[in-house]
Amino acid sequence: MKLPSRPQDKIIIALDVPDTDGALRLLDSLGEAPTLCKIGLELFTAEGPSVVKAVQSRGSAVFLDLKFHDIPNTVAHAVNSAAALGVAMTTLHACGGPVMLEAAAKAAEASGNKDLLLLAVTVLTSMDAAQLSATGITIDPEAQVLRLAGLAAEAGIGGIVCSPLEISTVRATFGKKLRLVTPGVRPVWASAGDQKRVMTPAEAVRAGSDWLVIGRPITEAADPKAAYESVVAEIPEG
Ligand code: C5P
């Protein structure tokens, strides 16, 4: 997938709603179709591929965020199915291991959707040192992020999803080898909600994020269109 240059192309709107009607109402409230929208587990589990088609037919590309993690053969087939839906991005867990990651990268490459960007999830931001250690991972969470990002890069996965606070370390280690997509972004005027480790859109882009996932500051604003435009205006050009 080509790197975005216009500020509005760097924003991914999180369609965190329960059904297609809600997703389309949200799109209507934004005026012009966003370049990219994220469909996650809740909406996809309820509506299936038809919601992907509905959003695409409104003119937005889709980031299908289903975080695949299974045996390599199953994940490769799931990636193939996502590719066939014509989505622009999809996610898988880096902790699925090198063989699973390579199988996914090969499946994406062999698919008819050459532009599909695979994104590896490293350590979920809901996991802290105590949660990780309960699963047997006793190294520092940041070291685990870098380790998993390294596995993804070696396997030919195009990018990772990471917290804005991890951008500079990941960039310092991997340069431009990985595309970075960051949630946890809050405009100066918005409340952080349940996001603890946040950056503003301008800070995240300057730190090296390629795309920003933004949900509630826009989708729950009294005037979503004005909120969307105001986020776009905060993002530096180029
Ligand atoms: O509403 P908000 O801007 O917090 O939405 C952010 C989106 O990014 C949600 O869809 C959330 O599930 C997702 N996300 C996140 N943190 C992660 C991974 C994904 O907030 N570490």
Short mmCIF file of C-alpha atoms and ligand atoms in Angstrom, two decimals:
data_model
loop_
_atom_site.label_atom_id
_atom_site.label_comp_id
_atom_site.label_asym_id
_atom_site.label_seq_id
_atom_site.Cartn_x
_atom_site.Cartn_y
_atom_site.Cartn_z
CA MET A 1 0.00 0.00 0.00
CA LYS A 2 1.31 3.43 -0.98
CA LEU A 3 2.34 5.76 1.83
CA PRO A 4 -0.11 8.61 2.29
CA SER A 5 0.96 12.17 1.62
CA ARG A 6 -2.20 14.26 2.17
CA PRO A 7 -3.12 14.76 5.86
CA GLN A 8 -6.61 13.25 5.40
CA ASP A 9 -5.10 10.07 3.92
CA LYS A 10 -3.22 9.46 7.18
CA ILE A 11 -6.41 9.08 9.22
CA ILE A 12 -8.17 5.75 9.68
CA ILE A 13 -11.66 6.17 11.14
CA ALA A 14 -12.49 3.32 13.59
CA LEU A 15 -16.04 2.18 12.83
CA ASP A 16 -16.62 0.84 16.35
CA VAL A 17 -20.38 0.36 15.98
CA PRO A 18 -22.49 -2.81 16.27
CA ASP A 19 -24.08 -2.93 12.80
CA THR A 20 -24.00 -1.77 9.18
CA ASP A 21 -26.73 0.85 9.69
CA GLY A 22 -24.66 2.45 12.45
CA ALA A 23 -21.54 2.36 10.26
CA LEU A 24 -23.31 4.01 7.33
CA ARG A 25 -24.91 6.64 9.59
CA LEU A 26 -21.45 7.42 10.92
CA LEU A 27 -20.09 7.75 7.38
CA ASP A 28 -23.00 10.05 6.46
CA SER A 29 -22.21 12.25 9.45
CA LEU A 30 -18.63 12.77 8.20
CA GLY A 31 -19.61 14.32 4.86
CA GLU A 32 -16.90 13.29 2.40
CA ALA A 33 -15.99 9.57 2.56
CA PRO A 34 -12.86 9.03 4.70
CA THR A 35 -9.92 7.57 2.78
CA LEU A 36 -9.71 4.60 5.19
CA CYS A 37 -12.10 3.05 7.73
CA LYS A 38 -11.32 0.31 10.25
CA ILE A 39 -13.77 -2.56 10.67
CA GLY A 40 -13.05 -4.63 13.76
CA LEU A 41 -14.25 -7.81 15.43
CA GLU A 42 -17.59 -6.49 16.72
CA LEU A 43 -18.89 -5.14 13.42
CA PHE A 44 -17.44 -7.93 11.25
CA THR A 45 -18.74 -10.69 13.53
CA ALA A 46 -22.22 -9.17 13.37
CA GLU A 47 -22.38 -8.36 9.66
CA GLY A 48 -19.65 -10.29 7.84
CA PRO A 49 -18.24 -9.38 4.41
CA SER A 50 -21.36 -7.38 3.46
CA VAL A 51 -20.34 -4.52 5.76
CA VAL A 52 -16.91 -4.42 4.08
CA LYS A 53 -18.61 -4.10 0.69
CA ALA A 54 -21.03 -1.47 2.03
CA VAL A 55 -18.19 0.72 3.32
CA GLN A 56 -16.14 0.25 0.14
CA SER A 57 -19.11 1.19 -2.02
CA ARG A 58 -19.29 4.52 -0.12
CA GLY A 59 -15.77 5.24 -1.39
CA SER A 60 -13.60 4.34 1.62
CA ALA A 61 -10.85 1.72 1.64
CA VAL A 62 -11.13 -0.81 4.48
CA PHE A 63 -8.67 -1.80 7.20
CA LEU A 64 -10.02 -5.20 8.35
CA ASP A 65 -8.80 -5.55 11.94
CA LEU A 66 -9.45 -9.20 12.87
CA LYS A 67 -6.06 -9.96 14.48
CA PHE A 68 -5.55 -13.46 13.08
CA HIS A 69 -3.66 -15.95 15.29
CA ASP A 70 -3.90 -19.66 14.42
CA ILE A 71 -1.84 -22.40 12.78
CA PRO A 72 0.04 -21.16 9.69
CA ASN A 73 -2.20 -22.92 7.17
CA THR A 74 -5.39 -21.44 8.67
CA VAL A 75 -3.96 -17.94 8.88
CA ALA A 76 -2.70 -18.12 5.28
CA HIS A 77 -6.23 -19.03 4.13
CA ALA A 78 -7.77 -16.27 6.26
CA VAL A 79 -5.35 -13.74 4.71
CA ASN A 80 -6.36 -15.01 1.30
CA SER A 81 -10.04 -14.48 2.15
CA ALA A 82 -9.33 -10.96 3.42
CA ALA A 83 -7.36 -10.23 0.23
CA ALA A 84 -10.33 -11.40 -1.85
CA LEU A 85 -12.54 -8.84 -0.08
CA GLY A 86 -10.30 -6.17 -1.55
CA VAL A 87 -9.35 -4.69 1.82
CA ALA A 88 -6.35 -2.39 2.05
CA MET A 89 -4.98 -3.58 5.40
CA THR A 90 -5.48 -6.50 7.75
CA THR A 91 -3.95 -7.57 11.07
CA LEU A 92 -2.41 -10.70 12.59
CA HIS A 93 -0.66 -11.40 15.90
CA ALA A 94 3.13 -11.41 15.66
CA CYS A 95 3.23 -13.87 18.59
CA GLY A 96 1.82 -16.49 16.18
CA GLY A 97 5.51 -17.02 15.35
CA PRO A 98 7.82 -16.85 12.32
CA VAL A 99 6.25 -19.71 10.36
CA MET A 100 2.74 -18.28 10.72
CA LEU A 101 3.96 -14.79 9.76
CA GLU A 102 5.80 -16.11 6.68
CA ALA A 103 2.77 -18.13 5.60
CA ALA A 104 0.63 -14.99 5.89
CA ALA A 105 3.11 -12.85 3.93
CA LYS A 106 3.30 -15.48 1.17
CA ALA A 107 -0.49 -15.77 1.01
CA ALA A 108 -0.84 -11.98 0.65
CA GLU A 109 1.81 -11.94 -2.07
CA ALA A 110 0.20 -14.79 -3.99
CA SER A 111 -3.25 -13.20 -3.77
CA GLY A 112 -4.77 -11.00 -6.44
CA ASN A 113 -4.66 -8.06 -3.99
CA LYS A 114 -1.07 -6.88 -4.40
CA ASP A 115 -1.71 -3.71 -2.41
CA LEU A 116 -2.81 -5.51 0.75
CA LEU A 117 -0.73 -4.32 3.71
CA LEU A 118 -0.33 -6.92 6.47
CA LEU A 119 0.09 -5.41 9.91
CA ALA A 120 1.42 -7.36 12.86
CA VAL A 121 0.07 -6.67 16.33
CA THR A 122 3.00 -6.85 18.76
CA VAL A 123 1.96 -6.47 22.41
CA LEU A 124 -1.61 -5.29 22.95
CA THR A 125 -1.63 -2.03 24.89
CA SER A 126 -3.98 -3.71 27.37
CA MET A 127 -1.08 -6.02 28.38
CA ASP A 128 1.31 -4.74 31.04
CA ALA A 129 4.34 -6.48 32.55
CA ALA A 130 2.15 -8.39 35.05
CA GLN A 131 -0.25 -9.64 32.36
CA LEU A 132 2.64 -10.69 30.09
CA SER A 133 4.42 -12.49 32.88
CA ALA A 134 1.21 -14.38 33.71
CA THR A 135 1.47 -15.83 30.20
CA GLY A 136 5.10 -16.81 30.73
CA ILE A 137 6.70 -13.78 29.03
CA THR A 138 8.93 -12.22 31.62
CA ILE A 139 10.96 -9.77 29.54
CA ASP A 140 10.13 -6.08 29.57
CA PRO A 141 7.02 -5.29 27.41
CA GLU A 142 9.01 -2.83 25.27
CA ALA A 143 11.69 -5.46 24.58
CA GLN A 144 8.90 -7.87 23.62
CA VAL A 145 7.45 -5.28 21.20
CA LEU A 146 10.86 -4.95 19.49
CA ARG A 147 11.36 -8.69 19.40
CA LEU A 148 7.96 -9.28 17.77
CA ALA A 149 8.42 -6.34 15.39
CA GLY A 150 11.71 -7.99 14.34
CA LEU A 151 9.95 -11.29 13.65
CA ALA A 152 7.37 -9.45 11.54
CA ALA A 153 10.03 -7.58 9.55
CA GLU A 154 12.03 -10.77 8.92
CA ALA A 155 8.93 -12.61 7.75
CA GLY A 156 8.13 -9.91 5.17
CA ILE A 157 5.14 -8.45 7.01
CA GLY A 158 4.73 -4.86 5.84
CA GLY A 159 4.06 -3.08 9.11
CA ILE A 160 2.97 -3.14 12.72
CA VAL A 161 0.31 -1.61 14.92
CA CYS A 162 1.91 0.19 17.85
CA SER A 163 1.25 2.73 20.56
CA PRO A 164 2.41 6.28 19.71
CA LEU A 165 4.94 6.02 22.54
CA GLU A 166 6.66 3.10 20.80
CA ILE A 167 7.07 4.88 17.44
CA SER A 168 10.51 6.38 18.08
CA THR A 169 12.06 3.14 19.42
CA VAL A 170 10.60 1.09 16.56
CA ARG A 171 11.79 3.66 13.98
CA ALA A 172 15.25 3.78 15.58
CA THR A 173 15.53 -0.02 15.31
CA PHE A 174 13.84 -0.74 11.97
CA GLY A 175 14.06 2.58 10.09
CA LYS A 176 11.54 2.65 7.27
CA LYS A 177 11.36 -1.13 6.89
CA LEU A 178 8.03 -1.28 8.73
CA ARG A 179 4.92 0.83 8.14
CA LEU A 180 3.51 2.07 11.44
CA VAL A 181 -0.17 2.36 12.31
CA THR A 182 -0.97 3.92 15.67
CA PRO A 183 -4.16 4.05 17.73
CA GLY A 184 -4.11 5.94 21.03
CA VAL A 185 -4.20 9.30 19.29
CA ARG A 186 -6.03 12.21 20.88
CA PRO A 187 -6.39 15.74 19.49
CA VAL A 188 -5.55 18.41 22.08
CA TRP A 189 -9.25 19.28 22.47
CA ALA A 190 -10.47 15.69 23.05
CA SER A 191 -10.71 13.67 26.26
CA ALA A 192 -8.44 10.62 26.45
CA GLY A 193 -11.32 8.25 27.39
CA ASP A 194 -9.82 4.88 28.35
CA GLN A 195 -6.64 5.49 26.32
CA LYS A 196 -3.83 6.03 28.80
CA ARG A 197 -0.73 6.56 26.69
CA VAL A 198 -1.74 9.11 24.09
CA MET A 199 -0.20 11.60 21.66
CA THR A 200 -1.81 14.29 19.51
CA PRO A 201 -2.14 13.61 15.76
CA ALA A 202 0.63 16.10 14.96
CA GLU A 203 2.99 14.57 17.55
CA ALA A 204 2.34 11.02 16.31
CA VAL A 205 2.97 11.97 12.66
CA ARG A 206 6.13 13.90 13.56
CA ALA A 207 7.35 10.91 15.60
CA GLY A 208 7.05 8.77 12.45
CA SER A 209 3.58 7.22 12.39
CA ASP A 210 2.31 6.54 8.86
CA TRP A 211 -1.40 6.19 9.72
CA LEU A 212 -3.42 7.17 12.79
CA VAL A 213 -6.44 5.18 13.95
CA ILE A 214 -8.98 7.55 15.47
CA GLY A 215 -12.35 6.56 16.86
CA ARG A 216 -14.27 8.33 19.62
CA PRO A 217 -12.80 11.85 19.32
CA ILE A 218 -14.46 11.94 15.89
CA THR A 219 -17.26 9.36 16.05
CA GLU A 220 -18.66 10.52 19.39
CA ALA A 221 -18.22 14.25 18.78
CA ALA A 222 -21.35 16.43 18.79
CA ASP A 223 -20.36 17.41 15.22
CA PRO A 224 -18.30 14.50 13.76
CA LYS A 225 -17.64 16.33 10.47
CA ALA A 226 -16.19 19.37 12.27
CA ALA A 227 -14.15 17.09 14.56
CA TYR A 228 -12.81 15.17 11.53
CA GLU A 229 -11.86 18.37 9.73
CA SER A 230 -10.19 19.72 12.82
CA VAL A 231 -8.05 16.56 13.16
CA VAL A 232 -7.08 16.80 9.48
CA ALA A 233 -6.07 20.43 10.03
CA GLU A 234 -3.76 19.40 12.92
CA ILE A 235 -1.74 16.99 10.73
CA PRO A 236 1.39 18.34 9.04
CA GLU A 237 1.56 18.04 5.20
CA GLY A 238 4.02 15.75 3.43
O1 C5P B 1 -11.97 5.49 20.12
P1 C5P B 1 -10.47 5.32 19.97
O2 C5P B 1 -9.83 6.45 19.19
O3 C5P B 1 -9.79 5.05 21.28
O4 C5P B 1 -10.35 4.03 19.06
C1 C5P B 1 -9.13 3.45 18.76
C2 C5P B 1 -9.33 2.20 17.95
O5 C5P B 1 -8.08 1.53 17.89
C3 C5P B 1 -10.32 1.20 18.54
O6 C5P B 1 -10.92 0.52 17.42
C4 C5P B 1 -9.45 0.27 19.34
O7 C5P B 1 -9.98 -1.02 19.44
C5 C5P B 1 -8.18 0.25 18.48
N1 C5P B 1 -6.97 -0.12 19.21
C6 C5P B 1 -6.50 0.55 20.33
N2 C5P B 1 -5.34 0.16 20.95
C7 C5P B 1 -4.67 -0.87 20.47
C8 C5P B 1 -5.12 -1.55 19.35
C9 C5P B 1 -6.29 -1.14 18.74
O8 C5P B 1 -7.10 1.50 20.77
N3 C5P B 1 -3.55 -1.20 21.06
#
